[in-house]
Tab-separated table of C-alpha atoms in Angstrom:
chain	number	residue	atom	x	y	z
E	423	MET	CA	0.268	-0.114	-0.039
E	424	CYS	CA	1.585	3.688	-0.999
E	425	ILE	CA	0.991	4.724	3.068
E	426	PRO	CA	0.436	2.436	5.562
E	427	ASN	CA	-0.960	2.948	9.161
E	428	PRO	CA	-0.412	1.440	12.509
E	429	VAL	CA	-3.546	-1.489	12.043
E	430	ALA	CA	-1.441	-2.150	8.268
E	431	TRP	CA	2.126	-3.736	11.209
E	432	HIS	CA	-0.273	-5.820	13.618
E	433	ALA	CA	-2.410	-7.202	10.034
E	434	HIS	CA	0.654	-8.395	8.575
E	435	HIS	CA	1.812	-10.102	11.706
E	436	LEU	CA	-1.135	-12.373	11.639
E	437	PRO	CA	-0.764	-16.079	11.277
E	438	GLY	CA	-0.166	-17.054	7.789
E	439	TRP	CA	-3.169	-19.278	7.694
E	440	MET	CA	-5.137	-15.576	8.440
E	441	HIS	CA	-4.050	-14.689	6.183
E	442	ASN	CA	-5.041	-16.617	3.143
E	443	PHE	CA	-8.528	-16.667	4.417
E	444	SER	CA	-8.535	-13.481	3.954
E	445	VAL	CA	-7.238	-12.861	0.621
E	446	ALA	CA	-9.768	-15.765	-0.784
E	447	SER	CA	-12.824	-14.279	1.093
E	448	THR	CA	-11.965	-10.994	-0.587
E	449	LEU	CA	-11.901	-12.724	-4.313
E	450	ILE	CA	-15.270	-14.437	-3.240
E	451	ILE	CA	-16.451	-10.318	-2.220
E	452	GLU	CA	-15.062	-8.904	-5.670
E	453	ILE	CA	-15.494	-11.841	-7.999
E	454	LEU	CA	-18.494	-13.741	-6.950
E	455	LEU	CA	-20.197	-11.240	-4.425
E	456	PRO	CA	-20.666	-8.573	-7.577
E	457	LEU	CA	-23.330	-11.542	-9.250
E	458	LEU	CA	-25.673	-10.712	-6.694
E	459	PHE	CA	-26.472	-6.774	-7.325
E	460	PHE	CA	-28.443	-8.308	-10.108
E	461	VAL	CA	-31.152	-10.222	-8.052
E	462	PRO	CA	-33.984	-8.397	-7.272
E	463	LEU	CA	-34.527	-10.207	-3.629
E	464	ARG	CA	-34.253	-7.681	-0.915
E	465	LEU	CA	-32.691	-9.793	1.126
E	466	VAL	CA	-30.018	-10.591	-1.187
E	467	ARG	CA	-29.003	-6.999	-2.415
E	468	LEU	CA	-28.633	-6.183	1.541
E	469	PHE	CA	-26.023	-9.402	2.292
E	470	SER	CA	-24.661	-7.569	-1.078
E	471	PHE	CA	-24.453	-4.795	0.050
E	472	TYR	CA	-22.890	-5.116	3.448
E	473	SER	CA	-20.681	-7.465	2.132
E	474	GLN	CA	-19.011	-4.924	-0.211
E	475	LEU	CA	-19.415	-2.824	3.002
E	476	LEU	CA	-17.531	-4.928	5.466
E	477	LEU	CA	-14.637	-4.561	2.532
E	478	GLN	CA	-13.673	-1.837	1.875
E	479	GLY	CA	-14.442	-0.631	5.428
E	480	LEU	CA	-11.477	-3.639	6.645
E	481	ILE	CA	-9.510	-2.240	4.015
E	482	ILE	CA	-10.276	1.644	5.696
E	483	LEU	CA	-8.520	0.148	8.889
E	484	THR	CA	-5.383	-1.735	7.420
E	485	GLY	CA	-4.142	1.707	5.046
E	486	ASN	CA	-4.749	4.802	4.209
E	487	PHE	CA	-5.932	5.072	0.625
E	488	ASN	CA	-6.930	8.375	0.615
E	489	PHE	CA	-11.528	8.896	-0.171
E	490	PHE	CA	-11.054	6.022	-2.974
E	491	ASN	CA	-12.616	3.518	-0.144
E	492	LEU	CA	-15.108	6.166	0.216
E	493	LEU	CA	-16.053	6.467	-3.293
E	494	THR	CA	-16.381	2.367	-3.577
E	495	MET	CA	-18.820	3.032	-0.239
E	496	ALA	CA	-21.264	5.522	-2.449
E	497	LEU	CA	-21.671	3.916	-5.016
E	498	CYS	CA	-22.727	0.255	-3.297
E	499	TYR	CA	-24.895	2.931	-2.237
E	500	SER	CA	-27.172	2.223	-5.619
E	501	LEU	CA	-27.574	-0.907	-4.328
E	502	LEU	CA	-30.730	0.074	-1.724
E	503	LYS	CA	-34.044	1.458	-2.622
E	504	ASP	CA	-36.493	3.712	0.101
E	505	GLU	CA	-37.574	2.269	2.046
E	506	ASP	CA	-34.103	0.199	3.237
E	507	PHE	CA	-33.526	3.662	4.342
E	508	ASN	CA	-36.497	3.446	6.996
E	509	THR	CA	-36.158	2.087	10.740
E	510	ARG	CA	-39.563	1.312	11.217
E	511	ARG	CA	-40.052	-0.863	8.461
E	512	ARG	CA	-43.358	-3.841	8.963
E	513	LYS	CA	-42.071	-7.243	8.829
E	514	THR	CA	-44.164	-8.218	6.441
E	515	THR	CA	-45.190	-12.084	7.525
E	516	GLY	CA	-47.164	-13.084	4.109
E	517	ILE	CA	-46.323	-16.199	1.696
E	518	SER	CA	-44.886	-14.052	-0.633
E	519	SER	CA	-42.471	-12.409	2.258
E	520	ARG	CA	-41.633	-16.017	3.529
E	521	LEU	CA	-41.169	-17.213	0.069
E	522	SER	CA	-38.719	-14.673	-0.515
E	523	ASN	CA	-36.692	-14.605	2.009
E	524	LEU	CA	-35.793	-19.010	1.337
E	525	LEU	CA	-35.052	-18.561	-2.233
E	526	SER	CA	-32.525	-15.368	-0.387
E	527	LEU	CA	-31.312	-17.603	1.477
E	528	ILE	CA	-30.275	-20.676	-0.144
E	529	ILE	CA	-28.957	-18.110	-2.647
E	530	ILE	CA	-26.567	-16.917	-0.602
E	531	GLY	CA	-25.741	-20.312	1.247
E	532	VAL	CA	-24.885	-21.893	-2.532
E	533	VAL	CA	-23.288	-18.761	-3.335
E	534	LEU	CA	-21.202	-18.877	-0.020
E	535	VAL	CA	-20.755	-22.531	-0.627
E	536	PHE	CA	-19.553	-22.315	-4.417
E	537	GLY	CA	-17.216	-19.533	-2.923
E	538	GLY	CA	-15.401	-22.572	-0.459
E	539	TYR	CA	-15.342	-24.735	-2.672
E	540	LEU	CA	-13.286	-22.584	-4.547
E	541	PHE	CA	-10.385	-21.990	-2.275
E	542	ASN	CA	-10.913	-25.593	-0.915
E	543	PHE	CA	-11.654	-24.408	2.723
E	544	ARG	CA	-11.284	-26.395	5.435
E	545	VAL	CA	-11.880	-26.884	8.990
E	546	THR	CA	-8.573	-28.011	11.224
E	547	PRO	CA	-8.898	-29.482	14.626
E	548	GLU	CA	-7.462	-26.242	16.043
E	549	TYR	CA	-10.006	-24.154	14.779
E	550	THR	CA	-7.863	-22.929	11.663
E	551	ILE	CA	-9.543	-22.174	8.549
E	552	THR	CA	-6.961	-23.405	5.505
E	553	SER	CA	-8.274	-22.146	1.996
E	554	SER	CA	-5.852	-22.883	-1.562
E	555	VAL	CA	-7.065	-22.311	-4.971
E	556	GLY	CA	-8.817	-24.712	-6.249
E	557	PHE	CA	-8.887	-23.719	-9.596
E	558	THR	CA	-6.300	-23.193	-12.465
E	559	LYS	CA	-5.435	-20.240	-15.068
E	560	ALA	CA	-7.218	-21.300	-17.287
E	561	GLN	CA	-10.861	-22.430	-15.723
E	562	PHE	CA	-10.638	-18.940	-14.124
E	563	ASN	CA	-10.535	-17.313	-17.874
E	564	GLN	CA	-13.418	-19.686	-19.423
E	565	PHE	CA	-15.052	-18.742	-16.140
E	566	LEU	CA	-14.793	-15.123	-16.281
E	567	THR	CA	-15.605	-14.622	-19.959
E	568	HIS	CA	-18.926	-16.706	-19.212
E	569	ALA	CA	-19.318	-14.599	-16.443
E	570	VAL	CA	-18.482	-11.613	-18.055
E	571	SER	CA	-21.331	-12.561	-20.870
E	572	TYR	CA	-24.032	-13.522	-19.037
E	573	SER	CA	-23.257	-10.686	-16.386
E	574	ILE	CA	-24.127	-8.108	-19.959
E	575	CYS	CA	-27.317	-10.308	-20.822
E	576	ALA	CA	-28.110	-9.722	-16.973
E	577	ALA	CA	-28.101	-5.830	-16.478
E	578	VAL	CA	-30.200	-5.922	-19.798
E	579	ALA	CA	-32.958	-8.013	-19.475
E	580	LEU	CA	-33.340	-6.744	-15.270
E	581	PHE	CA	-33.450	-2.685	-17.026
E	582	ALA	CA	-35.940	-3.636	-19.278
E	583	ILE	CA	-38.055	-5.458	-16.294
E	584	GLN	CA	-37.898	-2.181	-14.402
E	585	VAL	CA	-38.693	0.206	-17.403
E	586	TYR	CA	-41.388	-2.484	-18.263
E	587	CYS	CA	-42.740	-2.005	-14.148
E	588	SER	CA	-41.896	1.964	-14.270
E	589	LEU	CA	-44.535	1.751	-17.924
E	590	VAL	CA	-47.342	0.221	-15.945
E	591	CYS	CA	-46.975	2.301	-12.813
E	592	ALA	CA	-47.325	5.281	-15.485
E	593	LEU	CA	-50.229	4.338	-17.178
E	594	LYS	CA	-52.257	3.675	-14.017
E	595	THR	CA	-51.752	7.177	-13.050
E	596	GLN	CA	-55.586	8.184	-13.432
E	597	LYS	CA	-55.228	12.032	-14.462
E	598	LEU	CA	-54.238	12.461	-17.775
E	599	TRP	CA	-51.999	15.632	-17.709
E	600	ARG	CA	-49.744	13.030	-14.336
E	601	LYS	CA	-50.223	10.428	-17.221
E	602	CYS	CA	-48.283	12.689	-19.732
E	603	ALA	CA	-46.067	13.711	-16.876
E	604	GLU	CA	-45.355	10.156	-15.462
E	605	LEU	CA	-44.946	8.223	-19.099
E	606	ALA	CA	-42.005	11.617	-20.216
E	607	GLY	CA	-40.220	11.352	-16.801
E	608	VAL	CA	-40.117	7.112	-17.492
E	609	VAL	CA	-38.945	7.657	-21.002
E	610	ALA	CA	-36.088	10.472	-20.019
E	611	VAL	CA	-34.691	8.486	-17.358
E	612	GLY	CA	-35.038	5.205	-19.542
E	613	ILE	CA	-32.774	6.625	-22.302
E	614	ILE	CA	-30.897	8.165	-20.155
E	615	GLY	CA	-30.334	5.107	-17.984
E	616	LEU	CA	-29.589	2.817	-21.706
E	617	ALA	CA	-27.467	5.077	-22.689
E	618	LEU	CA	-25.102	4.884	-19.109
E	619	LEU	CA	-25.698	1.012	-19.230
E	620	PHE	CA	-23.689	0.910	-22.620
E	621	SER	CA	-21.294	2.539	-22.264
E	622	SER	CA	-20.321	0.883	-18.617
E	623	PHE	CA	-20.392	-2.363	-20.461
E	624	VAL	CA	-17.124	-1.101	-22.487
E	625	PRO	CA	-14.940	-1.155	-19.058
E	626	PHE	CA	-16.542	-3.663	-17.982
E	627	ALA	CA	-15.897	-5.882	-20.432
E	628	ASN	CA	-12.351	-5.248	-20.582
E	629	LEU	CA	-12.315	-7.407	-17.317
E	630	ASP	CA	-11.648	-9.605	-20.408
E	631	GLY	CA	-9.971	-9.030	-23.773
E	632	GLN	CA	-12.292	-11.206	-25.486
E	633	SER	CA	-15.544	-10.046	-24.894
E	634	VAL	CA	-15.023	-6.268	-25.728
E	635	GLU	CA	-15.162	-7.265	-29.828
E	636	LYS	CA	-18.281	-8.860	-29.347
E	637	LEU	CA	-20.343	-5.848	-27.931
E	638	PRO	CA	-22.439	-4.090	-31.159
E	639	VAL	CA	-20.635	-1.421	-32.588
E	640	SER	CA	-23.273	0.972	-31.433
E	641	VAL	CA	-22.630	0.189	-27.557
E	642	ARG	CA	-19.001	0.948	-28.051
E	643	GLN	CA	-20.364	4.319	-29.915
E	644	ILE	CA	-21.965	5.523	-27.238
E	645	HIS	CA	-19.108	4.795	-24.607
E	646	SER	CA	-17.128	6.505	-27.191
E	647	GLN	CA	-18.811	9.219	-27.734
E	648	LEU	CA	-19.297	9.299	-22.763
E	649	ARG	CA	-15.758	9.157	-22.773
E	650	PRO	CA	-14.818	12.559	-22.176
E	651	TYR	CA	-17.560	13.308	-20.097
E	652	HIS	CA	-15.980	10.059	-17.291
E	653	LEU	CA	-19.620	9.152	-16.143
E	654	THR	CA	-18.630	5.501	-16.511
E	655	ASN	CA	-14.948	4.595	-15.767
E	656	ALA	CA	-13.033	0.941	-15.161
E	657	TYR	CA	-12.148	1.404	-11.247
E	658	GLY	CA	-9.755	-0.803	-10.831
E	659	LEU	CA	-6.640	1.021	-8.420
E	660	PHE	CA	-3.957	-1.513	-7.047
E	661	ARG	CA	-4.852	-4.416	-10.414
E	662	ARG	CA	-1.390	-6.032	-9.268
E	663	MET	CA	0.083	-6.598	-5.635
E	664	THR	CA	3.640	-5.086	-5.851
E	665	GLY	CA	5.811	-5.162	-2.616
E	666	PHE	CA	6.965	-8.717	-2.630
E	667	GLY	CA	10.097	-9.527	-0.798
E	668	GLY	CA	10.324	-5.725	1.196
E	669	ARG	CA	9.317	-1.858	0.582
E	670	PRO	CA	10.927	-0.697	-1.600
E	671	GLU	CA	10.893	3.347	-0.755
E	672	VAL	CA	12.621	6.703	-2.330
E	673	ILE	CA	15.087	8.054	-0.159
E	674	LEU	CA	15.800	12.285	-0.726
E	675	GLU	CA	18.682	13.483	0.649
E	676	GLY	CA	20.566	17.239	0.254
E	677	ALA	CA	24.068	18.066	1.291
E	678	PRO	CA	25.489	21.782	0.671
E	679	SER	CA	28.637	19.830	-1.787
E	680	VAL	CA	28.945	16.281	-3.554
E	681	GLU	CA	30.873	14.851	-0.828
E	682	GLY	CA	28.241	15.430	2.489
E	683	PRO	CA	27.576	15.801	4.632
E	684	TRP	CA	24.320	14.929	3.042
E	685	THR	CA	20.609	15.116	5.626
E	686	GLU	CA	17.484	13.015	4.772
E	687	TYR	CA	14.457	15.260	3.646
E	688	HIS	CA	11.698	13.896	5.254
E	689	PHE	CA	8.176	13.547	3.702
E	690	ARG	CA	5.750	13.858	5.857
E	691	PHE	CA	3.056	11.368	5.370
E	692	LYS	CA	4.968	8.078	3.906
E	693	PRO	CA	7.404	5.687	5.366
E	694	GLY	CA	11.198	7.191	5.922
E	695	ARG	CA	12.418	6.770	9.584
E	696	VAL	CA	12.172	4.124	10.554
E	697	ASN	CA	10.938	4.640	14.399
E	698	ARG	CA	8.385	7.008	13.266
E	699	THR	CA	4.891	5.677	13.783
E	700	PRO	CA	2.765	5.131	11.007
E	701	PRO	CA	0.227	7.702	10.620
E	702	VAL	CA	-3.604	7.835	9.860
E	703	VAL	CA	-4.908	10.361	7.783
E	704	ILE	CA	-7.950	8.594	6.017
E	705	PRO	CA	-9.724	10.906	3.917
E	706	HIS	CA	-6.084	13.047	2.460
E	707	GLN	CA	-4.944	12.150	-0.099
E	708	PRO	CA	-0.618	13.472	0.657
E	709	ARG	CA	-0.439	13.460	-3.467
E	710	VAL	CA	4.210	13.048	-3.558
E	711	ASP	CA	3.964	11.031	-0.292
E	712	TRP	CA	1.188	8.573	-2.779
E	713	GLN	CA	3.153	9.484	-6.100
E	714	LEU	CA	6.927	8.460	-4.498
E	715	TRP	CA	5.417	4.604	-3.766
E	716	PHE	CA	5.084	4.283	-7.530
E	717	ALA	CA	7.958	5.805	-8.512
E	718	ALA	CA	9.802	3.267	-6.654
E	719	LEU	CA	8.259	0.168	-7.911
E	720	SER	CA	10.143	2.425	-11.248
E	721	GLN	CA	12.900	4.524	-12.640
E	722	PRO	CA	12.776	8.244	-12.643
E	723	ASN	CA	12.987	8.397	-16.183
E	724	ASP	CA	9.029	7.181	-16.208
E	725	HIS	CA	8.620	9.365	-13.566
E	726	PRO	CA	9.080	13.245	-14.655
E	727	TRP	CA	7.730	14.992	-11.936
E	728	PHE	CA	10.655	13.644	-9.947
E	729	TYR	CA	12.996	16.062	-11.124
E	730	ASN	CA	10.701	18.464	-11.670
E	731	LEU	CA	10.061	18.111	-7.377
E	732	VAL	CA	13.848	17.987	-7.380
E	733	TYR	CA	14.743	21.183	-8.657
E	734	ARG	CA	11.772	22.860	-6.539
E	735	LEU	CA	14.628	21.168	-3.589
E	736	LEU	CA	17.622	22.562	-4.816
E	737	GLN	CA	15.131	26.001	-5.054
E	738	GLN	CA	14.026	25.930	-1.519
E	739	GLU	CA	10.737	26.331	-2.801
E	740	PRO	CA	8.388	27.647	-0.069
E	741	ASP	CA	5.200	25.615	-1.054
E	742	VAL	CA	7.495	22.133	-1.982
E	743	LEU	CA	8.923	22.265	1.303
E	744	GLN	CA	5.862	22.701	3.021
E	745	LEU	CA	5.100	18.998	1.997
E	746	MET	CA	7.391	17.730	4.159
E	747	ASP	CA	8.397	17.928	7.447
E	748	THR	CA	9.979	20.966	7.352
E	749	SER	CA	12.316	19.971	10.695
E	750	THR	CA	14.637	18.124	8.791
E	751	ILE	CA	14.708	19.574	6.933
E	752	PRO	CA	18.293	20.134	4.849
E	753	THR	CA	19.958	23.429	5.531
E	754	ASN	CA	21.083	25.935	2.422
E	755	PRO	CA	21.578	22.797	-0.220
E	756	LYS	CA	23.267	22.273	-3.561
E	757	PHE	CA	23.452	18.995	-4.205
E	758	VAL	CA	19.990	15.978	-3.685
E	759	ARG	CA	20.263	12.609	-4.952
E	760	ALA	CA	17.873	10.083	-3.777
E	761	HIS	CA	18.201	5.812	-3.288
E	762	LEU	CA	16.409	2.888	-2.891
E	763	TYR	CA	15.908	0.967	0.164
E	764	THR	CA	13.213	-2.194	0.847
E	765	TYR	CA	10.945	-0.845	4.134
E	766	HIS	CA	10.352	-4.717	6.201
E	767	TYR	CA	8.373	-4.586	9.063
E	768	THR	CA	9.984	-5.228	12.044
E	769	GLN	CA	8.935	-8.044	14.440
E	770	PRO	CA	6.643	-8.005	17.306
E	771	THR	CA	9.923	-9.848	19.368
E	772	ASP	CA	11.515	-6.758	17.959
E	773	ARG	CA	12.146	-4.395	21.475
E	774	SER	CA	14.077	-1.087	19.442
E	775	GLY	CA	10.563	0.918	19.196
E	776	ASN	CA	11.072	0.915	14.955
E	777	TRP	CA	8.214	0.006	13.162
E	778	TRP	CA	11.141	-0.657	10.092
E	779	HIS	CA	14.217	-1.987	9.127
E	780	ARG	CA	15.923	-1.309	5.885
E	781	VAL	CA	18.236	-2.050	3.227
E	782	ARG	CA	19.875	0.184	1.054
E	783	LYS	CA	19.035	-1.624	-2.723
E	784	SER	CA	20.576	0.758	-5.135
E	785	ASP	CA	20.679	4.674	-6.239
E	786	TYR	CA	17.897	6.357	-7.311
E	787	LEU	CA	19.261	9.229	-8.052
E	788	PRO	CA	22.535	10.173	-8.974
E	789	PRO	CA	23.597	13.561	-7.241
E	790	VAL	CA	22.267	16.395	-9.278
E	791	SER	CA	22.912	20.300	-8.827
E	792	LEU	CA	21.148	22.812	-10.354
E	793	SER	CA	23.588	23.452	-13.019
E	794	SER	CA	23.553	19.235	-14.130
E	795	PRO	CA	23.203	18.360	-17.007
E	796	ILE	CA	20.397	15.407	-16.758
E	797	LEU	CA	18.476	17.887	-14.652
E	798	ARG	CA	18.389	20.207	-16.491
E	799	ALA	CA	18.175	17.815	-19.883
E	800	LYS	CA	14.767	16.664	-18.153
E	801	LEU	CA	13.168	19.344	-16.759
E	802	GLU	CA	13.991	20.617	-20.650
E	803	GLU	CA	12.548	18.687	-21.540
E	804	SER	CA	9.219	18.381	-19.847
E	805	GLY	CA	9.423	22.429	-20.448
E	806	LEU	CA	9.598	23.490	-17.208
E	807	ILE	CA	12.860	25.303	-18.855
E	808	GLY	CA	14.369	26.636	-21.634
E	809	ARG	CA	10.495	26.997	-23.014
E	810	ARG	CA	8.342	30.675	-22.681
E	811	ARG	CA	4.647	28.962	-20.836
E	812	SER	CA	2.717	30.872	-20.283
E	813	LYS	CA	2.203	33.678	-18.063
E	814	PRO	CA	-0.224	32.333	-14.946
E	815	ILE	CA	-3.536	33.643	-13.868
E	816	ASP	CA	-3.707	36.561	-11.334
E	817	PRO	CA	-5.126	35.272	-8.587
E	818	THR	CA	-8.637	36.434	-7.381
E	819	PRO	CA	-9.508	37.349	-3.246
E	820	LEU	CA	-10.888	33.382	-2.368
E	821	SER	CA	-7.518	32.152	-3.597
E	822	GLN	CA	-5.582	34.859	-1.644
E	823	GLY	CA	-8.434	33.272	1.574
E	824	LEU	CA	-8.193	30.008	0.993
E	825	ALA	CA	-4.480	29.995	0.531
E	826	ARG	CA	-3.837	31.698	3.508
E	827	VAL	CA	-6.431	29.822	5.188
E	828	ARG	CA	-4.274	26.548	4.140
E	829	SER	CA	-1.068	28.570	5.282
E	830	TYR	CA	-2.086	28.335	9.118
E	831	ILE	CA	-3.648	24.590	9.431
E	832	GLY	CA	-1.347	23.627	6.768
E	833	GLN	CA	-0.885	19.604	6.601
E	834	PRO	CA	-2.791	17.145	9.114
E	835	ALA	CA	-0.394	15.390	10.661
E	836	ASP	CA	-2.262	12.983	12.103
E	837	LEU	CA	-6.715	12.111	12.019
E	838	THR	CA	-7.185	9.559	14.574
E	839	ALA	CA	-8.827	11.579	16.822
E	840	LEU	CA	-11.197	13.274	13.875
E	841	LEU	CA	-12.058	9.182	12.893
E	842	LEU	CA	-12.842	8.070	16.817
E	843	VAL	CA	-14.689	11.008	17.350
E	844	CYS	CA	-16.919	10.426	14.540
E	845	LEU	CA	-16.774	6.571	15.356
E	846	MET	CA	-17.846	7.944	18.053
E	847	LEU	CA	-20.761	9.943	17.240
E	848	GLY	CA	-21.500	7.215	14.699
E	849	ILE	CA	-21.837	4.421	17.027
E	850	THR	CA	-24.129	6.387	19.705
E	851	LYS	CA	-25.808	7.642	16.969
E	852	CYS	CA	-27.255	3.427	16.246
E	853	ALA	CA	-27.575	2.667	19.834
E	854	PHE	CA	-30.170	5.474	20.591
E	855	PRO	CA	-32.058	6.433	17.967
E	856	ASN	CA	-34.814	7.614	19.352
E	857	ALA	CA	-33.102	9.101	22.055
E	858	VAL	CA	-34.143	12.627	21.307
E	859	GLU	CA	-37.877	12.107	20.431
E	860	ARG	CA	-37.791	10.304	23.376
E	861	ARG	CA	-36.906	13.211	25.732
E	862	SER	CA	-39.337	15.129	23.349
């Protein structure tokens, strides 16, 4: 993960069988359970909704993934209907309701049992759960091809059923003017919904490379026309797991001369000092700390912004220095270099008080100054120097006011206290939902 938090250290040291079980459960929630989104049964909808919320909540608990998980949760709320938010909803006990609940439990049970079968869930005599992948890559690709095709067909069928039910309800309206208004609304919403549905098929079909070509040309044209508006997108951060064998980190250093002494630049959030407690900053996204994680996975030539960062550090740009721990900034640096380290969590038996131990892996960027040919060539290539740039927009009173407020507040060092307060307020509201009404 880009910016770990303290819980990540403890999660890393959980027993191996729990890691295997959590990975298998994550795959079930993200691959199998989304198929339940299309089932028009209330219990199935609620089960799939809370399953996704559970997964996203655990991700939030163990890492600083900014607002990504909150956006995913917001999308999941589209699974709910108005009556699902009614805490005083009457429980129906008719035959149809009982059959619906029974069918829902059967569907949920079948999906969970099938998921357990795919991942070979077994309970050992020591009350641990073993799990392993029970299928080959070819079998998974075959399943993915069929699942994408059937899911698209199911989505179209359910959308058509929903439009038909809406039309029937509109036609049952008594007054003519209201009937016309209802029909016009159904048609307008139906056209917009159909366009969004067709547009979403293209990024969805990208899960399987072959399915995109099978889509009708008209569907792909709709996606191309709506793509500039970003109405539908492929949500796929961290599609490949990294960090095997340690966590790579780029460590920047500054010095008054090429001989030294070299002093590290410590960022506010990313791992640097091995004894610093990992922060809790969700939903804040520190962009530089975040991007340095991706920079450590490749070479600096793949990240032109990295040379701009080094350039601004050599210029001692105040706005850039504010992104760092200002108490440890090198004094009057004339040279900046970068090393690539591999970070590992310390063991629970380690009594040093450190969270990490690190090993220097290689040089990431040789020492450069403002006049270094390497740095100047990269800056000219990106257009930062040697090329006429457009005149910056004059600041407005609003932008000046926001800049002043930001200078007073600064960047959040840790949001643990704020998040705990919000959590306690949420728990109190859930535990005493009718406290205000009883008092009145």
